[in-house]
Amino acid sequence: MMKKKGSVLVGLVLSLALLAGCGSNAQTGTNDGSAAGGEKATSATLKMFIAQPRFKEQYDAHIEKFKAKVKAEKNIDLTVQVEMPNQDNAAQILKTRLASNDAPDLFVIHAINDIPQYSKAGYLADLSDQPFAGKLLDSVKPAVTNSEGQVVAVPLESLSWGYLYNKQIFEENGLTPPATLSEMEAVIAKLNEQNITPFILSYKEAWVPQLFLPLTVGAAIQTEDGMKDFVERMNEDKGSFSEMKSMFDIIDLVNSNGTDRALEVGPDDGAAAFAQGKAAMWLQGPWYADTILKSNPDIDFGVAALPVSENPDASLINLSVSSSMAMYADTKNKELSLEFLNFLLDDQESNVLYEALKFNPIATVHTFKSYPWVDDATAYVQEGKSYQDPRIPQAVKDEVGKALQSYVAGQMDQDAVLKALDKAWKDYNKVNK
Amino acid sequence: MAAKSYKRLLSLAAFVMPAFILYTLFLLVPTIGGMYYSFTDWNGLNRAYEFIGFANFVEALREDPDFVHSLWFTLKYVMFMLVLQNVFALLLALFIETKFRSKGLFRTVLFMPNMISTIISAFMWTFVFSQVLPQLGERAGLGFLNQSWLGDPGTSFYSILIVSLWNGVGYMMIIYLAALQGVPQSLREAAVIDGARPWQVLRHVTLPMITHAITICLFLTLNGAFKVFEVVYGLTGGGPGRSTQVITLNIYEEAFSNNFRYGYASAKSVILFLVILIFTFIQISITKRREVEA
């Protein structure tokens, strides 16, 4: 009997200890403000949320430098808590934190997809008057600007993309990236003659066929007079995707000249197939460079702009910003947070950080050298042959991926796809009034 | 006397409490919270949201063809699973029961797939469907193997069914096995002496005696099949397009991609909950009536 009582007691004590542990954790989590200056060293805690665990080392190194800087300049012992969840559920975790008043001071979100929503909910601080805002490249700045014209984030990762092509195959056959649809047809004919499949098709995951939409819509907005305000008109329920019907020219061309079993091939398999030279081109961005090189380190590939019409000026590179760091609007550590954001684009240290992260240059202070495929795309950008990734709502992007899958499977025709897109955008408007 | 029953109650509560607290905290409270949100237009992020009554429910059933399609698709899946899973499980159990020597081996082998996590078996089968079967078809000249198992909307339903069955039959089989072992040998022998043929023994002695197991298995299958997610997510992701989208996937898509309509997605979950509730009630009340005792 005594023994039993004893074990119950032990159990109780243990569970209490557990509870206490939780409690004390919550205690240390609270911030103690940003008391700057003073003779004696003060302490402060910054909480960051960066959903890129694969870059932990690089970020940690930069944070260490920042800590040293703060210590030297302001005599503050800074503690930085960095939370790096997996990208897949990062959005859920961040939303939970924001909703439960446990917001990190700084957090990384997707510039194109997330800024409108988060900004509207009032979670993003206005950073327009910060020194870093003046350093951003003109082509990058719109991506981190909200609908009220405020700069709300520091861009980290940016992407310049069109499609990937195997330089070796192109060279062996005396081909160069085509600038118009008919040139593309000629390239395809030449490749078919040589028994080389022109395109890898990997549509198992809906976001891959989805890539057609930003490319075609972005090019149309940039080059066709009637389309300039397409996104705005769609946002006001006044446009329709029937204006964009010509996008099927290139979609059909790619789909009818690609590898088999498109709907069963995932992007990773696609990357492997592309790396092994099973086809000459792949509609995919350079974010798969790592995977491709892992499969075949010797492959020589480049990025080119996808032709969408007979207008050579419409073959443009899509320039988009993905992860960007924003500041929580009600943060208690405003000064230090702002300082860190500016430190991301510090005149000297920024080059080290962005080069280590292998991100593209996004600010005037960036002078480092990047990969060949990045240089390919940068060449387009410098010639002005690029456009800002159009702000198509995520819901519409999801829809187009699914609709184009159905289109490939023969369940939907062109009009049905366009109608589904119109409906998705209308629903988006209705929900986000 | 009163003190004693009070003490009894207390010890009962003490035993139930730990589980009950966890259950309340992690299941009951979120469930009720979800039901509450189903009446709002919360998007999971905004600090402000409005109470909109039954608008979400009306929209889901009236203006959302994708949801209705996923509802019908899930029902079709449930019906197939209900019949096939139980028939296969029962047949396997009967087959194993007739063995004397290798009982343990067969039981283990057939139960094995159930020990693999569903999502992993889905990924394994993705490889089988997209690489192994087509290659096999090509090399062995078996044309029917070389088809678009996951890419064709018609075929992929059966692919999903195959993997679900492969994964789920073992578990049901164990339950049936246990029930079969509980059927008194004397009853069967009596029937045989009376001149009953094996089929008649099965139909009139064995089956009535294991109705309680049938009740449980039907219940488990019904419940699990309505909530199917991993298999479809892993195999087709609901694709191509939305042709193999089940309700849970539709809810997932509504809440975590698309427009992040948490409120609306919660309403859909409540609808799913009600559908499962009604179906299981009907099923249990029918099968319970047929149960007999030896």
JSON list of N, CA, C and O in Angstrom, two decimals, chain A residues 88-133:
[
{"chain": "A", "resi": 88, "resn": "ASP", "atom": "N", "xyz": [6.51, 23.61, -44.87]},
{"chain": "A", "resi": 88, "resn": "ASP", "atom": "CA", "xyz": [5.16, 23.13, -45.14]},
{"chain": "A", "resi": 88, "resn": "ASP", "atom": "C", "xyz": [4.14, 23.62, -44.14]},
{"chain": "A", "resi": 88, "resn": "ASP", "atom": "O", "xyz": [3.03, 23.98, -44.49]},
{"chain": "A", "resi": 89, "resn": "ASN", "atom": "N", "xyz": [4.51, 23.61, -42.84]},
{"chain": "A", "resi": 89, "resn": "ASN", "atom": "CA", "xyz": [3.51, 24.04, -41.87]},
{"chain": "A", "resi": 89, "resn": "ASN", "atom": "C", "xyz": [3.87, 25.38, -41.23]},
{"chain": "A", "resi": 89, "resn": "ASN", "atom": "O", "xyz": [3.27, 25.77, -40.24]},
{"chain": "A", "resi": 90, "resn": "ALA", "atom": "N", "xyz": [4.83, 26.06, -41.82]},
{"chain": "A", "resi": 90, "resn": "ALA", "atom": "CA", "xyz": [5.26, 27.33, -41.24]},
{"chain": "A", "resi": 90, "resn": "ALA", "atom": "C", "xyz": [4.10, 28.34, -41.17]},
{"chain": "A", "resi": 90, "resn": "ALA", "atom": "O", "xyz": [3.91, 29.00, -40.15]},
{"chain": "A", "resi": 91, "resn": "ALA", "atom": "N", "xyz": [3.33, 28.42, -42.25]},
{"chain": "A", "resi": 91, "resn": "ALA", "atom": "CA", "xyz": [2.25, 29.40, -42.28]},
{"chain": "A", "resi": 91, "resn": "ALA", "atom": "C", "xyz": [1.26, 29.15, -41.14]},
{"chain": "A", "resi": 91, "resn": "ALA", "atom": "O", "xyz": [0.80, 30.09, -40.49]},
{"chain": "A", "resi": 92, "resn": "GLN", "atom": "N", "xyz": [0.98, 27.87, -40.88]},
{"chain": "A", "resi": 92, "resn": "GLN", "atom": "CA", "xyz": [0.04, 27.54, -39.80]},
{"chain": "A", "resi": 92, "resn": "GLN", "atom": "C", "xyz": [0.59, 28.02, -38.47]},
{"chain": "A", "resi": 92, "resn": "GLN", "atom": "O", "xyz": [-0.11, 28.62, -37.66]},
{"chain": "A", "resi": 93, "resn": "ILE", "atom": "N", "xyz": [1.87, 27.72, -38.23]},
{"chain": "A", "resi": 93, "resn": "ILE", "atom": "CA", "xyz": [2.47, 28.08, -36.94]},
{"chain": "A", "resi": 93, "resn": "ILE", "atom": "C", "xyz": [2.48, 29.58, -36.77]},
{"chain": "A", "resi": 93, "resn": "ILE", "atom": "O", "xyz": [2.10, 30.11, -35.72]},
{"chain": "A", "resi": 94, "resn": "LEU", "atom": "N", "xyz": [2.88, 30.28, -37.83]},
{"chain": "A", "resi": 94, "resn": "LEU", "atom": "CA", "xyz": [2.96, 31.74, -37.73]},
{"chain": "A", "resi": 94, "resn": "LEU", "atom": "C", "xyz": [1.58, 32.33, -37.46]},
{"chain": "A", "resi": 94, "resn": "LEU", "atom": "O", "xyz": [1.42, 33.21, -36.60]},
{"chain": "A", "resi": 95, "resn": "LYS", "atom": "N", "xyz": [0.57, 31.82, -38.15]},
{"chain": "A", "resi": 95, "resn": "LYS", "atom": "CA", "xyz": [-0.78, 32.34, -37.94]},
{"chain": "A", "resi": 95, "resn": "LYS", "atom": "C", "xyz": [-1.24, 32.10, -36.51]},
{"chain": "A", "resi": 95, "resn": "LYS", "atom": "O", "xyz": [-1.89, 32.95, -35.91]},
{"chain": "A", "resi": 96, "resn": "THR", "atom": "N", "xyz": [-0.92, 30.92, -36.00]},
{"chain": "A", "resi": 96, "resn": "THR", "atom": "CA", "xyz": [-1.31, 30.62, -34.63]},
{"chain": "A", "resi": 96, "resn": "THR", "atom": "C", "xyz": [-0.63, 31.59, -33.67]},
{"chain": "A", "resi": 96, "resn": "THR", "atom": "O", "xyz": [-1.25, 32.11, -32.75]},
{"chain": "A", "resi": 97, "resn": "ARG", "atom": "N", "xyz": [0.66, 31.83, -33.89]},
{"chain": "A", "resi": 97, "resn": "ARG", "atom": "CA", "xyz": [1.40, 32.75, -33.03]},
{"chain": "A", "resi": 97, "resn": "ARG", "atom": "C", "xyz": [0.77, 34.14, -33.06]},
{"chain": "A", "resi": 97, "resn": "ARG", "atom": "O", "xyz": [0.61, 34.78, -32.03]},
{"chain": "A", "resi": 98, "resn": "LEU", "atom": "N", "xyz": [0.46, 34.60, -34.27]},
{"chain": "A", "resi": 98, "resn": "LEU", "atom": "CA", "xyz": [-0.12, 35.94, -34.40]},
{"chain": "A", "resi": 98, "resn": "LEU", "atom": "C", "xyz": [-1.47, 36.00, -33.72]},
{"chain": "A", "resi": 98, "resn": "LEU", "atom": "O", "xyz": [-1.79, 36.95, -33.00]},
{"chain": "A", "resi": 99, "resn": "ALA", "atom": "N", "xyz": [-2.28, 34.96, -33.91]},
{"chain": "A", "resi": 99, "resn": "ALA", "atom": "CA", "xyz": [-3.63, 34.98, -33.37]},
{"chain": "A", "resi": 99, "resn": "ALA", "atom": "C", "xyz": [-3.62, 34.88, -31.85]},
{"chain": "A", "resi": 99, "resn": "ALA", "atom": "O", "xyz": [-4.54, 35.36, -31.19]},
{"chain": "A", "resi": 100, "resn": "SER", "atom": "N", "xyz": [-2.58, 34.25, -31.28]},
{"chain": "A", "resi": 100, "resn": "SER", "atom": "CA", "xyz": [-2.59, 34.02, -29.84]},
{"chain": "A", "resi": 100, "resn": "SER", "atom": "C", "xyz": [-1.70, 35.02, -29.11]},
{"chain": "A", "resi": 100, "resn": "SER", "atom": "O", "xyz": [-1.25, 34.74, -28.01]},
{"chain": "A", "resi": 101, "resn": "ASN", "atom": "N", "xyz": [-1.44, 36.16, -29.74]},
{"chain": "A", "resi": 101, "resn": "ASN", "atom": "CA", "xyz": [-0.64, 37.20, -29.10]},
{"chain": "A", "resi": 101, "resn": "ASN", "atom": "C", "xyz": [0.75, 36.74, -28.69]},
{"chain": "A", "resi": 101, "resn": "ASN", "atom": "O", "xyz": [1.28, 37.15, -27.69]},
{"chain": "A", "resi": 102, "resn": "ASP", "atom": "N", "xyz": [1.29, 35.83, -29.47]},
{"chain": "A", "resi": 102, "resn": "ASP", "atom": "CA", "xyz": [2.62, 35.31, -29.17]},
{"chain": "A", "resi": 102, "resn": "ASP", "atom": "C", "xyz": [3.49, 35.59, -30.40]},
{"chain": "A", "resi": 102, "resn": "ASP", "atom": "O", "xyz": [4.28, 34.76, -30.82]},
{"chain": "A", "resi": 103, "resn": "ALA", "atom": "N", "xyz": [3.29, 36.76, -30.98]},
{"chain": "A", "resi": 103, "resn": "ALA", "atom": "CA", "xyz": [3.91, 37.05, -32.26]},
{"chain": "A", "resi": 103, "resn": "ALA", "atom": "C", "xyz": [5.41, 37.23, -32.13]},
{"chain": "A", "resi": 103, "resn": "ALA", "atom": "O", "xyz": [5.88, 37.86, -31.19]},
{"chain": "A", "resi": 104, "resn": "PRO", "atom": "N", "xyz": [6.16, 36.69, -33.09]},
{"chain": "A", "resi": 104, "resn": "PRO", "atom": "CA", "xyz": [7.59, 37.00, -33.14]},
{"chain": "A", "resi": 104, "resn": "PRO", "atom": "C", "xyz": [7.79, 38.45, -33.57]},
{"chain": "A", "resi": 104, "resn": "PRO", "atom": "O", "xyz": [6.91, 39.03, -34.21]},
{"chain": "A", "resi": 105, "resn": "ASP", "atom": "N", "xyz": [8.93, 39.04, -33.20]},
{"chain": "A", "resi": 105, "resn": "ASP", "atom": "CA", "xyz": [9.16, 40.43, -33.58]},
{"chain": "A", "resi": 105, "resn": "ASP", "atom": "C", "xyz": [9.36, 40.55, -35.09]},
{"chain": "A", "resi": 105, "resn": "ASP", "atom": "O", "xyz": [8.91, 41.49, -35.72]},
{"chain": "A", "resi": 106, "resn": "LEU", "atom": "N", "xyz": [10.09, 39.58, -35.63]},
{"chain": "A", "resi": 106, "resn": "LEU", "atom": "CA", "xyz": [10.36, 39.60, -37.07]},
{"chain": "A", "resi": 106, "resn": "LEU", "atom": "C", "xyz": [9.97, 38.24, -37.64]},
{"chain": "A", "resi": 106, "resn": "LEU", "atom": "O", "xyz": [10.22, 37.22, -37.01]},
{"chain": "A", "resi": 107, "resn": "PHE", "atom": "N", "xyz": [9.34, 38.25, -38.80]},
{"chain": "A", "resi": 107, "resn": "PHE", "atom": "CA", "xyz": [9.00, 36.96, -39.39]},
{"chain": "A", "resi": 107, "resn": "PHE", "atom": "C", "xyz": [9.11, 37.01, -40.90]},
{"chain": "A", "resi": 107, "resn": "PHE", "atom": "O", "xyz": [9.02, 38.07, -41.52]},
{"chain": "A", "resi": 108, "resn": "VAL", "atom": "N", "xyz": [9.35, 35.84, -41.46]},
{"chain": "A", "resi": 108, "resn": "VAL", "atom": "CA", "xyz": [9.54, 35.74, -42.91]},
{"chain": "A", "resi": 108, "resn": "VAL", "atom": "C", "xyz": [8.25, 35.24, -43.55]},
{"chain": "A", "resi": 108, "resn": "VAL", "atom": "O", "xyz": [7.70, 34.23, -43.13]},
{"chain": "A", "resi": 109, "resn": "ILE", "atom": "N", "xyz": [7.76, 35.99, -44.54]},
{"chain": "A", "resi": 109, "resn": "ILE", "atom": "CA", "xyz": [6.56, 35.58, -45.26]},
{"chain": "A", "resi": 109, "resn": "ILE", "atom": "C", "xyz": [6.84, 35.66, -46.76]},
{"chain": "A", "resi": 109, "resn": "ILE", "atom": "O", "xyz": [7.89, 36.14, -47.18]},
{"chain": "A", "resi": 110, "resn": "HIS", "atom": "N", "xyz": [5.91, 35.17, -47.55]},
{"chain": "A", "resi": 110, "resn": "HIS", "atom": "CA", "xyz": [6.06, 35.19, -49.00]},
{"chain": "A", "resi": 110, "resn": "HIS", "atom": "C", "xyz": [5.57, 36.53, -49.53]},
{"chain": "A", "resi": 110, "resn": "HIS", "atom": "O", "xyz": [4.43, 36.92, -49.29]},
{"chain": "A", "resi": 111, "resn": "ALA", "atom": "N", "xyz": [6.45, 37.22, -50.27]},
{"chain": "A", "resi": 111, "resn": "ALA", "atom": "CA", "xyz": [6.13, 38.59, -50.67]},
{"chain": "A", "resi": 111, "resn": "ALA", "atom": "C", "xyz": [4.87, 38.66, -51.52]},
{"chain": "A", "resi": 111, "resn": "ALA", "atom": "O", "xyz": [3.97, 39.47, -51.27]},
{"chain": "A", "resi": 112, "resn": "ILE", "atom": "N", "xyz": [4.79, 37.82, -52.55]},
{"chain": "A", "resi": 112, "resn": "ILE", "atom": "CA", "xyz": [3.66, 37.94, -53.47]},
{"chain": "A", "resi": 112, "resn": "ILE", "atom": "C", "xyz": [2.39, 37.34, -52.86]},
{"chain": "A", "resi": 112, "resn": "ILE", "atom": "O", "xyz": [1.31, 37.91, -52.92]},
{"chain": "A", "resi": 113, "resn": "ASN", "atom": "N", "xyz": [2.52, 36.18, -52.24]},
{"chain": "A", "resi": 113, "resn": "ASN", "atom": "CA", "xyz": [1.33, 35.47, -51.78]},
{"chain": "A", "resi": 113, "resn": "ASN", "atom": "C", "xyz": [0.79, 35.99, -50.45]},
{"chain": "A", "resi": 113, "resn": "ASN", "atom": "O", "xyz": [-0.41, 36.01, -50.23]},
{"chain": "A", "resi": 114, "resn": "ASP", "atom": "N", "xyz": [1.66, 36.37, -49.54]},
{"chain": "A", "resi": 114, "resn": "ASP", "atom": "CA", "xyz": [1.22, 36.64, -48.17]},
{"chain": "A", "resi": 114, "resn": "ASP", "atom": "C", "xyz": [1.01, 38.12, -47.84]},
{"chain": "A", "resi": 114, "resn": "ASP", "atom": "O", "xyz": [0.18, 38.45, -47.00]},
{"chain": "A", "resi": 115, "resn": "ILE", "atom": "N", "xyz": [1.79, 39.00, -48.48]},
{"chain": "A", "resi": 115, "resn": "ILE", "atom": "CA", "xyz": [1.74, 40.40, -48.05]},
{"chain": "A", "resi": 115, "resn": "ILE", "atom": "C", "xyz": [0.32, 40.98, -48.07]},
{"chain": "A", "resi": 115, "resn": "ILE", "atom": "O", "xyz": [-0.08, 41.61, -47.10]},
{"chain": "A", "resi": 116, "resn": "PRO", "atom": "N", "xyz": [-0.47, 40.77, -49.15]},
{"chain": "A", "resi": 116, "resn": "PRO", "atom": "CA", "xyz": [-1.79, 41.40, -49.15]},
{"chain": "A", "resi": 116, "resn": "PRO", "atom": "C", "xyz": [-2.61, 41.01, -47.93]},
{"chain": "A", "resi": 116, "resn": "PRO", "atom": "O", "xyz": [-3.17, 41.86, -47.23]},
{"chain": "A", "resi": 117, "resn": "GLN", "atom": "N", "xyz": [-2.65, 39.68, -47.65]},
{"chain": "A", "resi": 117, "resn": "GLN", "atom": "CA", "xyz": [-3.48, 39.19, -46.56]},
{"chain": "A", "resi": 117, "resn": "GLN", "atom": "C", "xyz": [-2.99, 39.68, -45.19]},
{"chain": "A", "resi": 117, "resn": "GLN", "atom": "O", "xyz": [-3.76, 40.18, -44.38]},
{"chain": "A", "resi": 118, "resn": "TYR", "atom": "N", "xyz": [-1.69, 39.54, -44.94]},
{"chain": "A", "resi": 118, "resn": "TYR", "atom": "CA", "xyz": [-1.14, 39.91, -43.64]},
{"chain": "A", "resi": 118, "resn": "TYR", "atom": "C", "xyz": [-1.22, 41.42, -43.44]},
{"chain": "A", "resi": 118, "resn": "TYR", "atom": "O", "xyz": [-1.44, 41.90, -42.33]},
{"chain": "A", "resi": 119, "resn": "SER", "atom": "N", "xyz": [-1.03, 42.14, -44.53]},
{"chain": "A", "resi": 119, "resn": "SER", "atom": "CA", "xyz": [-1.06, 43.58, -44.43]},
{"chain": "A", "resi": 119, "resn": "SER", "atom": "C", "xyz": [-2.46, 44.05, -44.08]},
{"chain": "A", "resi": 119, "resn": "SER", "atom": "O", "xyz": [-2.66, 44.94, -43.27]},
{"chain": "A", "resi": 120, "resn": "LYS", "atom": "N", "xyz": [-3.44, 43.41, -44.72]},
{"chain": "A", "resi": 120, "resn": "LYS", "atom": "CA", "xyz": [-4.82, 43.79, -44.48]},
{"chain": "A", "resi": 120, "resn": "LYS", "atom": "C", "xyz": [-5.23, 43.48, -43.03]},
{"chain": "A", "resi": 120, "resn": "LYS", "atom": "O", "xyz": [-5.99, 44.21, -42.41]},
{"chain": "A", "resi": 121, "resn": "ALA", "atom": "N", "xyz": [-4.70, 42.40, -42.50]},
{"chain": "A", "resi": 121, "resn": "ALA", "atom": "CA", "xyz": [-5.02, 42.03, -41.12]},
{"chain": "A", "resi": 121, "resn": "ALA", "atom": "C", "xyz": [-4.31, 42.93, -40.12]},
{"chain": "A", "resi": 121, "resn": "ALA", "atom": "O", "xyz": [-4.55, 42.85, -38.92]},
{"chain": "A", "resi": 122, "resn": "GLY", "atom": "N", "xyz": [-3.41, 43.78, -40.62]},
{"chain": "A", "resi": 122, "resn": "GLY", "atom": "CA", "xyz": [-2.77, 44.75, -39.74]},
{"chain": "A", "resi": 122, "resn": "GLY", "atom": "C", "xyz": [-1.58, 44.23, -38.97]},
{"chain": "A", "resi": 122, "resn": "GLY", "atom": "O", "xyz": [-1.24, 44.75, -37.91]},
{"chain": "A", "resi": 123, "resn": "TYR", "atom": "N", "xyz": [-0.92, 43.19, -39.49]},
{"chain": "A", "resi": 123, "resn": "TYR", "atom": "CA", "xyz": [0.20, 42.63, -38.75]},
{"chain": "A", "resi": 123, "resn": "TYR", "atom": "C", "xyz": [1.55, 43.18, -39.20]},
{"chain": "A", "resi": 123, "resn": "TYR", "atom": "O", "xyz": [2.57, 42.91, -38.59]},
{"chain": "A", "resi": 124, "resn": "LEU", "atom": "N", "xyz": [1.58, 43.91, -40.32]},
{"chain": "A", "resi": 124, "resn": "LEU", "atom": "CA", "xyz": [2.87, 44.33, -40.86]},
{"chain": "A", "resi": 124, "resn": "LEU", "atom": "C", "xyz": [3.11, 45.81, -40.59]},
{"chain": "A", "resi": 124, "resn": "LEU", "atom": "O", "xyz": [2.26, 46.66, -40.83]},
{"chain": "A", "resi": 125, "resn": "ALA", "atom": "N", "xyz": [4.31, 46.11, -40.10]},
{"chain": "A", "resi": 125, "resn": "ALA", "atom": "CA", "xyz": [4.66, 47.51, -39.82]},
{"chain": "A", "resi": 125, "resn": "ALA", "atom": "C", "xyz": [5.11, 48.20, -41.11]},
{"chain": "A", "resi": 125, "resn": "ALA", "atom": "O", "xyz": [5.67, 47.56, -42.00]},
{"chain": "A", "resi": 126, "resn": "ASP", "atom": "N", "xyz": [4.84, 49.50, -41.19]},
{"chain": "A", "resi": 126, "resn": "ASP", "atom": "CA", "xyz": [5.26, 50.29, -42.35]},
{"chain": "A", "resi": 126, "resn": "ASP", "atom": "C", "xyz": [6.76, 50.59, -42.23]},
{"chain": "A", "resi": 126, "resn": "ASP", "atom": "O", "xyz": [7.21, 51.15, -41.24]},
{"chain": "A", "resi": 127, "resn": "LEU", "atom": "N", "xyz": [7.50, 50.18, -43.25]},
{"chain": "A", "resi": 127, "resn": "LEU", "atom": "CA", "xyz": [8.96, 50.35, -43.18]},
{"chain": "A", "resi": 127, "resn": "LEU", "atom": "C", "xyz": [9.47, 51.32, -44.25]},
{"chain": "A", "resi": 127, "resn": "LEU", "atom": "O", "xyz": [10.67, 51.38, -44.53]},
{"chain": "A", "resi": 128, "resn": "SER", "atom": "N", "xyz": [8.54, 52.09, -44.84]},
{"chain": "A", "resi": 128, "resn": "SER", "atom": "CA", "xyz": [8.92, 52.91, -46.00]},
{"chain": "A", "resi": 128, "resn": "SER", "atom": "C", "xyz": [10.06, 53.86, -45.71]},
{"chain": "A", "resi": 128, "resn": "SER", "atom": "O", "xyz": [10.89, 54.14, -46.57]},
{"chain": "A", "resi": 129, "resn": "ASP", "atom": "N", "xyz": [10.12, 54.42, -44.48]},
{"chain": "A", "resi": 129, "resn": "ASP", "atom": "CA", "xyz": [11.12, 55.45, -44.20]},
{"chain": "A", "resi": 129, "resn": "ASP", "atom": "C", "xyz": [12.43, 54.87, -43.67]},
{"chain": "A", "resi": 129, "resn": "ASP", "atom": "O", "xyz": [13.30, 55.61, -43.23]},
{"chain": "A", "resi": 130, "resn": "GLN", "atom": "N", "xyz": [12.57, 53.55, -43.71]},
{"chain": "A", "resi": 130, "resn": "GLN", "atom": "CA", "xyz": [13.82, 52.94, -43.26]},
{"chain": "A", "resi": 130, "resn": "GLN", "atom": "C", "xyz": [14.90, 53.08, -44.32]},
{"chain": "A", "resi": 130, "resn": "GLN", "atom": "O", "xyz": [14.60, 53.07, -45.52]},
{"chain": "A", "resi": 131, "resn": "PRO", "atom": "N", "xyz": [16.16, 53.19, -43.89]},
{"chain": "A", "resi": 131, "resn": "PRO", "atom": "CA", "xyz": [17.25, 53.36, -44.87]},
{"chain": "A", "resi": 131, "resn": "PRO", "atom": "C", "xyz": [17.31, 52.25, -45.93]},
{"chain": "A", "resi": 131, "resn": "PRO", "atom": "O", "xyz": [17.63, 52.51, -47.07]},
{"chain": "A", "resi": 132, "resn": "PHE", "atom": "N", "xyz": [16.95, 51.01, -45.54]},
{"chain": "A", "resi": 132, "resn": "PHE", "atom": "CA", "xyz": [17.11, 49.92, -46.51]},
{"chain": "A", "resi": 132, "resn": "PHE", "atom": "C", "xyz": [16.19, 50.10, -47.71]},
{"chain": "A", "resi": 132, "resn": "PHE", "atom": "O", "xyz": [16.50, 49.66, -48.81]},
{"chain": "A", "resi": 133, "resn": "ALA", "atom": "N", "xyz": [15.05, 50.78, -47.50]},
{"chain": "A", "resi": 133, "resn": "ALA", "atom": "CA", "xyz": [14.08, 50.91, -48.58]},
{"chain": "A", "resi": 133, "resn": "ALA", "atom": "C", "xyz": [14.69, 51.63, -49.78]},
{"chain": "A", "resi": 133, "resn": "ALA", "atom": "O", "xyz": [14.35, 51.35, -50.93]}
]
